[in-house]
CSV table of C-alpha atoms in Angstrom, one decimal:
chain,number,residue,atom,x,y,z
A,1,MET,CA,59.9,213.4,73.2
A,2,ILE,CA,61.1,215.6,75.7
A,3,THR,CA,61.0,219.3,74.3
A,4,LEU,CA,61.9,221.5,77.7
A,5,PRO,CA,64.1,223.0,78.2
A,6,THR,CA,64.6,223.8,74.6
A,7,THR,CA,67.1,223.0,72.7
A,8,GLU,CA,68.5,226.6,72.3
A,9,GLN,CA,68.2,226.6,76.1
A,10,ILE,CA,70.4,223.4,76.4
A,11,ILE,CA,72.5,224.5,74.1
A,12,LEU,CA,73.2,227.8,75.8
A,13,ASP,CA,73.3,226.4,79.2
A,14,CYS,CA,76.6,224.3,77.6
A,15,ARG,CA,77.9,227.4,76.4
A,16,ARG,CA,77.5,229.1,80.2
A,17,GLU,CA,79.1,225.9,81.4
A,18,LEU,CA,81.7,226.3,78.9
A,19,LEU,CA,82.5,229.7,79.8
A,20,ASP,CA,82.2,229.4,83.9
A,21,THR,CA,84.0,226.2,84.3
A,22,VAL,CA,86.0,224.9,81.5
A,23,LEU,CA,87.7,228.7,80.3
A,24,PRO,CA,88.8,229.5,83.8
A,25,ALA,CA,90.7,226.0,83.9
A,26,VAL,CA,92.4,226.6,80.3
A,27,SER,CA,95.8,228.2,80.5
A,28,ASP,CA,97.2,227.4,77.3
A,29,PRO,CA,96.4,230.3,75.1
A,30,ALA,CA,96.0,228.3,71.5
A,31,VAL,CA,93.4,226.3,73.4
A,32,ARG,CA,91.5,229.1,75.1
A,33,VAL,CA,91.0,230.7,71.6
A,34,THR,CA,89.4,227.5,70.7
A,35,VAL,CA,87.3,227.8,73.4
A,36,GLU,CA,86.0,231.3,72.8
A,37,MET,CA,85.4,230.2,69.3
A,38,MET,CA,83.4,227.2,70.6
A,39,GLU,CA,81.3,229.6,72.6
A,40,ASN,CA,80.9,231.8,69.6
A,41,VAL,CA,79.6,228.8,67.6
A,42,LEU,CA,77.0,227.7,70.3
A,43,ARG,CA,75.8,231.1,70.3
A,44,ASN,CA,75.1,230.9,66.6
A,45,VAL,CA,73.8,227.5,66.8
A,46,ALA,CA,71.3,228.1,69.5
A,47,THR,CA,69.6,230.9,67.3
A,48,ARG,CA,69.6,228.7,64.2
A,49,CYS,CA,68.0,226.0,65.9
A,50,ALA,CA,65.3,227.7,67.7
A,51,HIS,CA,64.4,229.6,64.0
A,52,GLU,CA,65.7,228.2,61.1
A,53,ILE,CA,62.7,225.9,60.1
A,54,ALA,CA,60.3,228.8,60.5
A,55,TRP,CA,63.0,231.4,58.6
A,56,MET,CA,63.6,229.1,55.7
A,57,ALA,CA,59.8,228.1,55.1
A,58,GLU,CA,59.1,231.9,54.9
A,59,GLU,CA,61.8,233.3,53.0
A,60,THR,CA,61.3,229.9,50.2
A,61,GLU,CA,57.9,231.3,49.8
A,62,VAL,CA,58.8,235.0,49.1
A,63,MET,CA,61.9,234.1,46.6
A,64,MET,CA,59.3,231.7,44.9
A,65,ALA,CA,57.0,234.6,44.1
A,66,PHE,CA,59.7,237.0,43.2
A,67,ALA,CA,61.0,234.2,40.9
A,68,ALA,CA,57.6,233.8,39.3
A,69,GLU,CA,57.2,237.8,39.1
A,70,VAL,CA,60.6,238.1,37.3
A,71,ALA,CA,59.4,235.1,35.0
A,72,GLU,CA,56.5,236.8,33.7
A,73,VAL,CA,58.4,239.9,33.0
A,74,THR,CA,61.4,238.4,30.9
A,75,ALA,CA,60.5,234.5,30.2
A,76,ASN,CA,64.2,233.4,30.9
A,77,GLU,CA,64.7,230.3,30.1
A,78,ALA,CA,67.2,229.4,32.9
A,79,LEU,CA,65.3,230.9,35.5
A,80,LEU,CA,62.1,229.0,34.3
A,81,ARG,CA,63.8,226.0,34.7
A,82,ALA,CA,65.1,226.5,38.1
A,83,ILE,CA,61.4,227.6,39.3
A,84,GLU,CA,60.4,223.8,37.7
A,85,GLU,CA,63.1,222.4,39.9
A,86,ALA,CA,62.0,224.1,42.5
A,87,LYS,CA,58.5,223.1,42.6
A,88,LEU,CA,59.6,219.7,41.5
A,89,GLY,CA,61.8,219.3,44.2
A,90,ARG,CA,59.4,220.6,46.8
A,91,SER,CA,58.3,218.2,50.2
A,92,ALA,CA,55.8,218.9,52.6
A,93,SER,CA,58.2,217.5,55.2
A,94,LEU,CA,59.2,219.8,58.2
A,95,ASP,CA,62.4,217.7,58.5
A,96,LEU,CA,65.2,220.3,58.7
A,97,ASP,CA,67.2,218.3,55.9
A,98,ASP,CA,64.1,218.6,53.5
A,99,VAL,CA,63.3,222.3,54.3
A,100,ARG,CA,66.8,223.3,53.7
A,101,ARG,CA,66.9,221.5,50.4
A,102,ASP,CA,63.6,223.6,49.4
A,103,TYR,CA,65.3,226.6,50.7
A,104,SER,CA,68.2,225.7,48.5
A,105,LEU,CA,66.2,225.5,45.3
A,106,ALA,CA,64.2,228.4,46.0
A,107,GLY,CA,67.5,230.4,46.5
A,108,GLU,CA,68.8,228.9,42.8
A,109,ALA,CA,65.1,230.2,41.4
A,110,LEU,CA,66.3,233.5,43.2
A,111,SER,CA,69.9,233.8,41.8
A,112,CYS,CA,68.3,233.1,38.3
A,113,ALA,CA,65.7,235.9,38.8
A,114,ILE,CA,68.2,238.2,39.9
A,115,GLU,CA,70.5,237.4,36.9
A,116,ALA,CA,67.5,237.8,34.7
A,117,SER,CA,66.9,241.3,36.0
A,118,PHE,CA,70.5,242.3,35.2
A,119,GLU,CA,69.7,241.0,31.7
A,120,VAL,CA,66.9,243.5,31.2
A,121,ASN,CA,68.1,246.0,33.5
A,122,ASP,CA,64.9,246.6,35.5
A,123,ASP,CA,65.5,248.7,38.4
A,124,ALA,CA,62.3,248.0,39.9
A,125,LEU,CA,62.9,244.3,40.2
A,126,LEU,CA,66.6,245.1,40.9
A,127,ARG,CA,65.2,246.9,43.8
A,128,ARG,CA,62.9,244.4,44.9
A,129,ALA,CA,65.8,241.5,44.8
A,130,VAL,CA,68.0,243.8,47.2
A,131,GLU,CA,65.1,243.9,49.8
A,132,ILE,CA,64.9,239.9,49.6
A,133,LEU,CA,68.8,239.7,50.0
A,134,GLN,CA,68.8,242.4,52.9
A,135,GLU,CA,65.9,240.5,54.6
A,136,ARG,CA,67.8,237.3,54.3
A,137,ASN,CA,71.0,239.1,55.5
A,138,ALA,CA,69.6,240.6,58.3
A,139,ARG,CA,68.6,236.8,59.4
A,140,GLU,CA,72.3,235.9,59.0
A,141,GLN,CA,73.2,239.0,61.2
A,142,GLU,CA,70.6,237.6,63.9
A,143,VAL,CA,72.5,233.8,63.9
A,144,LYS,CA,76.2,235.7,63.8
A,145,GLY,CA,75.7,237.8,66.8
A,146,GLU,CA,78.2,239.8,68.3
A,147,TRP,CA,81.2,238.5,66.5
A,148,ALA,CA,84.9,239.8,66.5
A,149,MET,CA,88.2,238.0,65.0
A,150,ILE,CA,89.0,236.0,68.8
A,151,GLY,CA,92.9,235.9,69.4
A,152,ARG,CA,93.1,238.1,66.3
A,153,GLY,CA,95.7,241.4,66.6
B,1,MET,CA,97.6,220.2,72.1
B,2,ARG,CA,100.5,220.3,70.2
B,3,ASP,CA,103.9,218.8,71.1
B,4,MET,CA,106.7,221.5,71.0
B,5,ASP,CA,109.3,218.8,72.2
B,6,SER,CA,109.0,217.4,68.4
B,7,THR,CA,108.9,220.6,66.5
B,8,ALA,CA,111.8,221.8,68.5
B,9,ARG,CA,113.7,218.4,67.2
B,10,ALA,CA,112.6,218.6,64.2
B,11,LEU,CA,113.7,222.3,63.7
B,12,GLY,CA,117.0,221.4,64.9
B,13,ASP,CA,117.0,218.8,62.2
B,14,LEU,CA,116.1,221.0,59.8
B,15,LEU,CA,118.8,224.1,60.8
B,16,ALA,CA,121.6,221.5,61.4
B,17,TYR,CA,120.8,220.5,57.5
B,18,HIS,CA,121.0,224.1,56.5
B,19,GLU,CA,123.5,225.6,58.6
B,20,GLN,CA,125.7,222.2,59.0
B,21,THR,CA,128.8,222.8,61.2
B,22,ARG,CA,127.4,226.3,62.8
B,23,ALA,CA,123.9,224.9,63.3
B,24,PRO,CA,122.5,226.8,66.3
B,25,LYS,CA,120.7,225.1,69.4
B,26,VAL,CA,116.9,225.4,69.5
B,27,ILE,CA,116.3,226.7,73.1
B,28,SER,CA,112.6,226.9,73.1
B,29,CYS,CA,109.3,226.5,71.3
B,30,ARG,CA,106.1,227.9,71.8
B,31,PRO,CA,102.8,228.2,69.9
B,32,LEU,CA,102.0,231.3,68.2
B,33,THR,CA,98.1,232.6,68.5
B,34,GLY,CA,96.4,235.1,66.7
B,35,GLY,CA,97.3,233.7,62.9
B,36,TYR,CA,93.9,232.1,61.3
B,37,SER,CA,95.1,230.0,58.5
B,38,ARG,CA,98.2,228.5,59.3
B,39,VAL,CA,99.6,226.9,62.7
B,40,MET,CA,102.2,229.5,63.6
B,41,THR,CA,105.5,228.7,66.2
B,42,HIS,CA,107.7,231.3,67.9
B,43,ALA,CA,111.0,229.2,68.5
B,44,VAL,CA,114.5,230.9,70.1
B,45,VAL,CA,117.9,229.3,69.0
B,46,ALA,CA,121.2,230.0,70.2
B,47,TRP,CA,124.2,230.1,67.4
B,48,PRO,CA,127.3,229.1,68.3
B,49,ASP,CA,128.9,232.7,68.9
B,50,GLY,CA,126.1,232.7,71.9
B,51,VAL,CA,123.8,235.0,70.0
B,52,GLU,CA,120.1,233.8,70.5
B,53,GLN,CA,117.5,234.8,67.9
B,54,ALA,CA,113.9,234.3,67.3
B,55,LEU,CA,112.2,232.5,64.9
B,56,VAL,CA,108.9,232.4,63.6
B,57,LEU,CA,107.8,228.7,62.0
B,58,ARG,CA,104.5,229.3,59.6
B,59,SER,CA,103.2,225.5,59.1
B,60,ASP,CA,100.2,223.9,57.1
B,61,PRO,CA,97.7,222.8,59.4
B,62,PRO,CA,96.2,219.1,59.3
B,63,PRO,CA,94.8,218.9,55.8
B,64,GLU,CA,90.9,218.4,57.8
B,65,GLU,CA,91.5,221.4,59.6
B,66,ILE,CA,92.3,223.8,56.8
B,67,VAL,CA,90.2,226.6,56.1
B,68,TYR,CA,92.1,228.7,53.6
B,69,LYS,CA,94.0,226.3,50.9
B,70,THR,CA,97.2,228.2,50.0
B,71,ASP,CA,100.4,226.6,48.7
B,72,ARG,CA,103.6,227.3,51.0
B,73,VAL,CA,106.1,226.5,48.1
B,74,THR,CA,104.4,229.3,46.3
B,75,GLU,CA,104.3,231.3,49.6
B,76,TRP,CA,108.0,230.9,50.2
B,77,ASN,CA,109.2,231.5,46.9
B,78,VAL,CA,107.4,235.0,46.6
B,79,LEU,CA,108.9,235.8,50.2
B,80,ARG,CA,112.1,234.7,49.2
B,81,ALA,CA,112.7,236.2,46.4
B,82,LEU,CA,111.3,239.9,48.5
B,83,THR,CA,113.8,239.0,51.2
B,84,LYS,CA,116.7,238.7,48.6
B,85,ALA,CA,115.8,241.5,47.0
B,86,ALA,CA,115.0,243.4,50.3
B,87,ALA,CA,112.3,245.1,48.1
B,88,VAL,CA,109.7,245.3,51.0
B,89,ALA,CA,109.9,246.1,55.1
B,90,MET,CA,109.2,242.3,56.2
B,91,PRO,CA,110.5,239.7,58.6
B,92,PRO,CA,113.3,237.5,56.4
B,93,ALA,CA,112.6,234.5,54.8
B,94,LEU,CA,115.2,232.0,56.1
B,95,TYR,CA,114.3,228.3,55.3
B,96,PHE,CA,111.7,226.2,54.0
B,97,ASP,CA,110.7,222.5,54.8
B,98,ASP,CA,108.6,220.2,52.4
B,99,GLY,CA,107.3,218.4,55.5
B,100,SER,CA,109.8,216.0,55.8
B,101,ARG,CA,111.2,217.2,59.0
B,102,LEU,CA,108.1,219.2,60.5
B,103,GLY,CA,105.6,216.9,59.8
B,104,ALA,CA,103.8,219.8,57.6
B,105,PRO,CA,105.2,222.3,55.0
B,106,THR,CA,106.7,224.9,57.1
B,107,ILE,CA,108.0,228.5,56.4
B,108,VAL,CA,111.1,229.7,58.8
B,109,LEU,CA,111.0,233.8,59.3
B,110,GLY,CA,113.3,235.8,61.3
B,111,CYS,CA,111.0,237.2,64.1
B,112,CYS,CA,109.6,240.7,64.3
B,113,ASP,CA,108.9,241.6,68.0
B,114,GLY,CA,106.6,244.4,67.4
B,115,PRO,CA,102.9,244.2,68.3
B,116,SER,CA,100.5,244.3,65.3
B,117,LEU,CA,99.1,247.6,63.4
B,118,GLN,CA,95.8,246.6,65.2
B,119,ALA,CA,97.2,246.3,68.7
B,120,ALA,CA,99.3,249.4,68.2
B,121,SER,CA,96.5,251.5,67.5
B,122,MET,CA,94.1,250.7,70.2
B,123,ASP,CA,96.9,252.2,72.6
B,124,GLU,CA,95.4,255.5,73.5
B,125,ALA,CA,98.8,257.1,73.0
B,126,ALA,CA,98.9,255.9,69.3
B,127,GLU,CA,99.5,258.5,66.6
B,128,LEU,CA,96.7,257.5,64.5
B,129,ASP,CA,97.2,259.7,61.7
B,130,SER,CA,100.7,258.9,61.4
B,131,TYR,CA,99.8,255.4,61.3
B,132,ALA,CA,97.5,255.9,58.6
B,133,GLU,CA,100.3,257.6,56.3
B,134,GLN,CA,102.5,254.5,57.1
B,135,VAL,CA,99.7,252.1,55.9
B,136,ALA,CA,99.4,254.4,52.6
B,137,ASP,CA,103.4,254.3,51.9
B,138,THR,CA,103.8,250.3,53.2
B,139,LEU,CA,101.3,249.5,50.3
B,140,ALA,CA,102.7,252.1,47.9
B,141,GLY,CA,105.8,250.4,48.6
B,142,ILE,CA,104.4,246.8,47.9
B,143,HIS,CA,102.7,247.9,44.5
B,144,ASN,CA,105.7,249.6,43.3
B,145,VAL,CA,107.7,246.5,43.5
B,146,ASP,CA,109.6,245.5,40.0
B,147,LEU,CA,107.8,242.4,39.2
B,148,GLY,CA,111.0,240.8,37.6
B,149,LEU,CA,112.2,240.8,41.5
B,150,LEU,CA,109.8,238.1,42.2
B,151,ASP,CA,112.0,235.7,40.2
B,152,GLY,CA,108.8,233.9,38.3
B,153,SER,CA,107.5,233.0,41.8
B,154,LEU,CA,104.3,234.8,40.6
B,155,SER,CA,102.4,234.3,37.3
B,156,PRO,CA,101.2,237.6,36.2
B,157,PRO,CA,97.6,237.3,34.4
B,158,ASP,CA,97.3,238.1,30.9
B,159,ASP,CA,95.8,241.4,31.0
B,160,TRP,CA,93.3,243.4,33.2
B,161,GLU,CA,90.4,242.7,31.6
B,162,SER,CA,90.3,239.0,31.8
B,163,TYR,CA,91.8,239.0,35.2
B,164,VAL,CA,89.0,240.9,36.8
B,165,ASN,CA,86.2,239.2,34.4
B,166,GLY,CA,87.8,236.1,36.3
B,167,LEU,CA,87.7,237.1,39.6
B,168,ILE,CA,84.1,238.5,39.1
B,169,ASP,CA,82.9,235.2,37.8
B,170,GLU,CA,84.4,233.5,40.3
B,171,TRP,CA,81.5,234.5,42.6
B,172,ALA,CA,79.0,232.9,40.6
B,173,LEU,CA,81.2,229.7,39.6
B,174,ALA,CA,82.0,228.9,43.4
B,175,GLU,CA,78.3,229.4,44.4
B,176,ARG,CA,77.3,227.0,41.5
B,177,ALA,CA,79.6,224.6,42.7
B,178,HIS,CA,78.5,224.9,46.2
B,179,PRO,CA,76.2,222.4,47.5
B,180,GLU,CA,73.8,225.1,48.7
B,181,SER,CA,72.4,228.1,47.0
B,182,VAL,CA,74.0,231.7,48.0
B,183,PRO,CA,71.8,234.2,45.9
B,184,VAL,CA,73.8,237.1,47.2
B,185,LEU,CA,77.1,235.8,45.4
B,186,ARG,CA,75.0,235.8,42.1
B,187,TYR,CA,73.9,239.2,42.8
B,188,LEU,CA,77.5,240.4,43.3
B,189,SER,CA,78.9,238.8,40.4
B,190,ALA,CA,76.4,240.6,38.0
B,191,TRP,CA,76.6,244.0,40.1
B,192,LEU,CA,80.3,244.0,39.8
B,193,ARG,CA,80.4,243.2,36.0
B,194,ALA,CA,77.7,245.4,35.3
B,195,HIS,CA,79.8,248.6,37.1
B,196,ARG,CA,83.8,247.9,36.2
B,197,PRO,CA,85.6,251.0,36.6
B,198,GLU,CA,88.6,251.6,34.4
B,199,PRO,CA,91.9,249.5,34.5
B,200,MET,CA,95.1,249.6,35.9
B,201,ASN,CA,98.6,248.3,35.7
B,202,MET,CA,99.0,245.0,37.4
B,203,VAL,CA,101.1,244.8,40.5
B,204,LEU,CA,102.2,242.6,43.3
B,205,VAL,CA,99.3,242.2,45.3
B,206,HIS,CA,100.1,241.5,49.1
B,207,GLY,CA,96.2,239.8,49.3
B,208,ASP,CA,95.6,239.9,52.9
B,209,PHE,CA,96.9,243.8,53.7
B,210,GLN,CA,95.0,244.4,57.0
B,211,ALA,CA,96.2,245.8,60.4
B,212,SER,CA,96.9,242.8,62.1
B,213,ASN,CA,99.3,241.5,59.2
B,214,LEU,CA,101.5,244.6,59.7
B,215,LEU,CA,103.9,244.6,62.4
B,216,VAL,CA,105.2,248.0,64.3
B,217,LYS,CA,109.1,247.9,64.1
B,218,ASP,CA,111.2,250.3,62.7
B,219,GLY,CA,108.1,251.3,60.5
B,220,LEU,CA,105.6,248.5,59.3
B,221,GLN,CA,106.4,245.3,58.6
B,222,ALA,CA,104.0,243.0,56.2
B,223,ILE,CA,103.6,239.7,57.2
B,224,ASP,CA,101.1,236.6,56.0
B,225,TRP,CA,101.6,236.6,52.1
B,226,GLU,CA,100.1,233.7,51.5
B,227,PHE,CA,97.4,235.2,49.1
B,228,ALA,CA,100.1,237.4,47.3
B,229,HIS,CA,99.6,237.5,44.0
B,230,VAL,CA,99.7,239.8,41.0
B,231,GLY,CA,96.9,241.4,40.2
B,232,ASP,CA,95.2,244.9,40.7
B,233,PRO,CA,96.4,247.3,43.3
B,234,ARG,CA,93.2,248.1,44.3
B,235,GLU,CA,92.3,245.1,45.7
B,236,ASP,CA,94.7,245.4,48.6
B,237,LEU,CA,93.3,249.3,49.0
B,238,GLY,CA,89.7,248.0,49.4
B,239,TRP,CA,90.3,245.0,51.4
B,240,PHE,CA,92.2,247.2,54.2
B,241,SER,CA,89.1,249.3,53.9
B,242,LEU,CA,86.7,246.8,54.3
B,243,PHE,CA,88.8,244.5,56.9
B,244,SER,CA,89.3,248.1,58.9
B,245,ALA,CA,85.7,248.7,59.2
B,246,SER,CA,85.1,245.1,60.2
B,247,ILE,CA,87.6,245.5,63.5
B,248,SER,CA,87.0,247.1,66.8
B,249,ALA,CA,90.3,248.9,66.8
B,250,PRO,CA,90.6,252.9,65.2
B,251,ASN,CA,89.5,252.5,61.3
B,252,LEU,CA,92.6,254.1,59.9
B,253,TYR,CA,91.5,254.5,56.4
B,254,ALA,CA,88.0,255.8,57.3
B,255,ARG,CA,89.3,258.9,59.6
B,256,ASP,CA,90.5,260.4,56.2
B,257,PRO,CA,90.1,258.3,53.2
B,258,GLU,CA,90.9,261.3,50.8
B,259,GLY,CA,94.0,262.3,52.4
B,260,PHE,CA,95.1,258.0,52.5
B,261,LEU,CA,94.2,257.5,49.0
B,262,ALA,CA,96.0,260.9,47.7
B,263,ARG,CA,99.2,260.2,49.6
B,264,TYR,CA,98.8,256.6,48.2
B,265,ARG,CA,98.5,258.0,44.8
B,266,ALA,CA,101.4,260.7,45.2
B,267,ARG,CA,103.7,257.2,46.1
B,268,THR,CA,102.5,255.2,43.3
B,269,GLY,CA,101.6,257.6,40.5
B,270,ALA,CA,97.9,256.4,40.1
B,271,SER,CA,95.3,258.9,39.1
B,272,PRO,CA,92.6,260.0,40.8
B,273,GLU,CA,89.9,258.8,38.1
B,274,ALA,CA,91.6,255.1,38.7
B,275,VAL,CA,92.4,255.5,42.2
B,276,ASN,CA,89.2,257.1,44.8
B,277,GLN,CA,86.4,256.1,47.3
B,278,ALA,CA,84.5,254.3,44.6
B,279,THR,CA,86.7,252.3,43.2
B,280,VAL,CA,88.3,251.2,46.9
B,281,GLY,CA,84.8,250.5,47.6
B,282,TYR,CA,84.0,248.3,44.4
B,283,PHE,CA,87.6,246.5,45.0
B,284,SER,CA,86.6,245.9,48.4
B,285,VAL,CA,84.0,243.5,47.3
B,286,VAL,CA,86.4,242.3,44.4
B,287,ALA,CA,89.4,241.5,46.7
B,288,ALA,CA,87.2,239.2,49.3
B,289,THR,CA,86.9,236.4,46.7
B,290,ARG,CA,89.7,234.5,47.7
B,291,VAL,CA,89.4,234.4,51.2
B,292,TYR,CA,85.6,234.3,51.4
B,293,LEU,CA,85.6,231.4,48.7
B,294,SER,CA,87.9,229.7,50.8
B,295,ILE,CA,85.9,229.5,54.0
B,296,LEU,CA,82.9,228.6,51.5
B,297,GLN,CA,84.6,225.5,50.2
B,298,SER,CA,86.0,224.4,53.4
B,299,ALA,CA,82.1,224.7,54.4
B,300,ALA,CA,81.2,222.4,51.9
B,301,ALA,CA,84.0,220.0,52.5
B,302,MET,CA,82.5,220.0,56.2
B,303,ALA,CA,79.0,219.4,54.6
B,304,GLU,CA,80.3,216.2,53.1
B,305,GLY,CA,82.1,214.9,56.3
B,306,LYS,CA,85.5,215.9,54.5
B,307,ALA,CA,86.7,218.7,57.0
B,308,GLN,CA,86.5,219.7,60.5
B,309,GLY,CA,87.4,222.1,63.1
B,310,VAL,CA,85.6,225.0,65.0
B,311,MET,CA,87.9,227.3,63.0
B,312,LEU,CA,85.5,226.6,60.0
B,313,THR,CA,82.1,226.9,61.8
B,314,TYR,CA,83.6,229.9,63.4
B,315,ASN,CA,84.6,231.5,60.3
B,316,LEU,CA,81.1,231.1,58.9
B,317,ASN,CA,80.3,234.2,60.8
B,318,ALA,CA,82.6,236.3,58.5
B,319,CYS,CA,80.8,235.2,55.4
B,320,ALA,CA,77.5,236.2,57.1
B,321,LEU,CA,79.4,239.4,57.6
B,322,GLY,CA,80.7,239.8,54.1
B,323,ASN,CA,77.1,239.2,52.6
B,324,PHE,CA,76.1,241.8,54.9
B,325,ASN,CA,78.9,244.6,53.9
B,326,TRP,CA,79.2,243.7,50.0
B,327,LEU,CA,75.5,244.0,49.7
B,328,SER,CA,75.4,247.3,51.3
B,329,ILE,CA,78.5,248.5,49.5
B,330,CYS,CA,76.7,247.8,46.3
B,331,GLN,CA,74.0,249.9,47.6
B,332,SER,CA,76.0,252.8,48.7
B,333,LEU,CA,78.0,252.7,45.1
B,334,GLU,CA,75.4,253.1,42.8
B,335,GLY,CA,75.6,255.8,40.8
B,336,ALA,CA,79.5,256.5,41.9
B,337,LEU,CA,80.4,254.2,39.7
C-alpha cells in the first residue's frame, strides 16, 4: 500500500485547502462557522490517526497493571470480573477496531479499580489512579489542540 | 443552506394564526450564528401601524443533528411563565409553533439587540467590575424567582439529597451505558459522592448560565433557557465559573471570586458555609452533567450511525476539555471539602 504522504499529512493538506481555497469563497456566516469547525475536526483527526494505536496500546498495559494491583489489595468482585473480561476479550490484532475494543475493556477495568480504591479509601491507590487519568487527559488535550468555541459569543 | 424564504412564509402563517386581523408582514429572515444547540433565525416584521419589530426564532435542528436533547415545549412553558410574571430580565417569549408550520418545534422571542456579555467584555473600555456585579445580581434574581410563578412548567425534585445524588450517579450511569469506557467519569462520580457539601434550598436554575447567554441591554438579559430546571443554585455559579475559565474573554468570576460570591450571598441570603469558592468548584463539576452527557450520547449515536454533523465531532473537544478541567478541579479541592 502507499504510505507516503502519511495519513496525517494528507488530512492536514485537506485542512490547508479548506482554509486557503474554500473558506475565502464562503460568504454565508453559518456555513463559514461549519467550515471552521471542519478545519478543527481535521486537526483532531490528523493527530489521532498518527498516534492513537500506539497510545491506546500503551495505556492498555498501564490500566491493566493498575487494575491488577488494586485487585490484589481489595479483591473487589466487580474489578476481578472486569479484569477477566479484558483478558478474555484481548486481541492480538493491531486493527484499529480491535485495539480500540481492548482499550475500552481495559478502561472498564480501570474504572472498577478506581471505584474499589474509593471503597477502601486507599490514598496511595487513588493518587496512582489520578496519575493514570492525567496521562490519558494529556493525550486528549494533544488531540484537541487549540480549541475555542467557534462562532460563539 | 437553510431556505429563508420558506421560513419567512411559515412565520407569516404563524403570526396570521395568532394575530388574525392585525397580523404583521414578515419583511426579512436571516440565519443567526452563535448558538450551538438550536437553529436560530432573525426576522423583522412590520405591524399594520407601521411599527417594525425584530424577532428571534429558536428551532430544533433536524433530529439526526441534535447534539443537546432538550424539549422545546418545556422551554416554551418556562419562558412563557417567566415572561408573564416579568420575573427575570430576558427577551419576551411571544409565540410557539409545534412544528406544523415551521417544520420543527420553534419558540418565537422578542429580539434583544445588545451584544453578548462575552463580546462586550472583550471591549478594551469594558467596565469589568461592573459587569461582574451585574452577573452576580442577575444570577441572584433568577435564583430568587418564586417557584410558584413557573405555573408548574418545571417539576421540583423531591429533596436536595436525592436530587444531587441523582446528578452524581448520572456520571457513572451514563458512562456504563456508553459504548466505550470513560474512566474519568467513574472517578468523578465516586469523588463527588465522597465530598458532598451542605444542602441548599432548591431554586430556579438557568442551567447554561454563561457570558454568551447574557445579552447586554438595559442591564443583562438572560437567554437560552433550554436547560432550565429546579435544582441547587450552586449549579449556575459553578457552571459560570467553569465556563468563564474556558473562554478567551475576561473571566468575570475569577477576577474577584470572594467579592462576586459576597455580592451574590447578600442578594440571596445564602450563607458563606453553603456558597464559597470550594462549593462553587464542586458544583462546576456537578453542573456539567447535562451538557457533557448530551454530547456523549450524541457521540454514541454517531458511532451507531444514527447521528451526523460536524458540530457533534467538534464538540467532542469540549468533552476532552471537561475531562481535563474536572479532574484538575477535584484535585484542587481535596482538603477544602
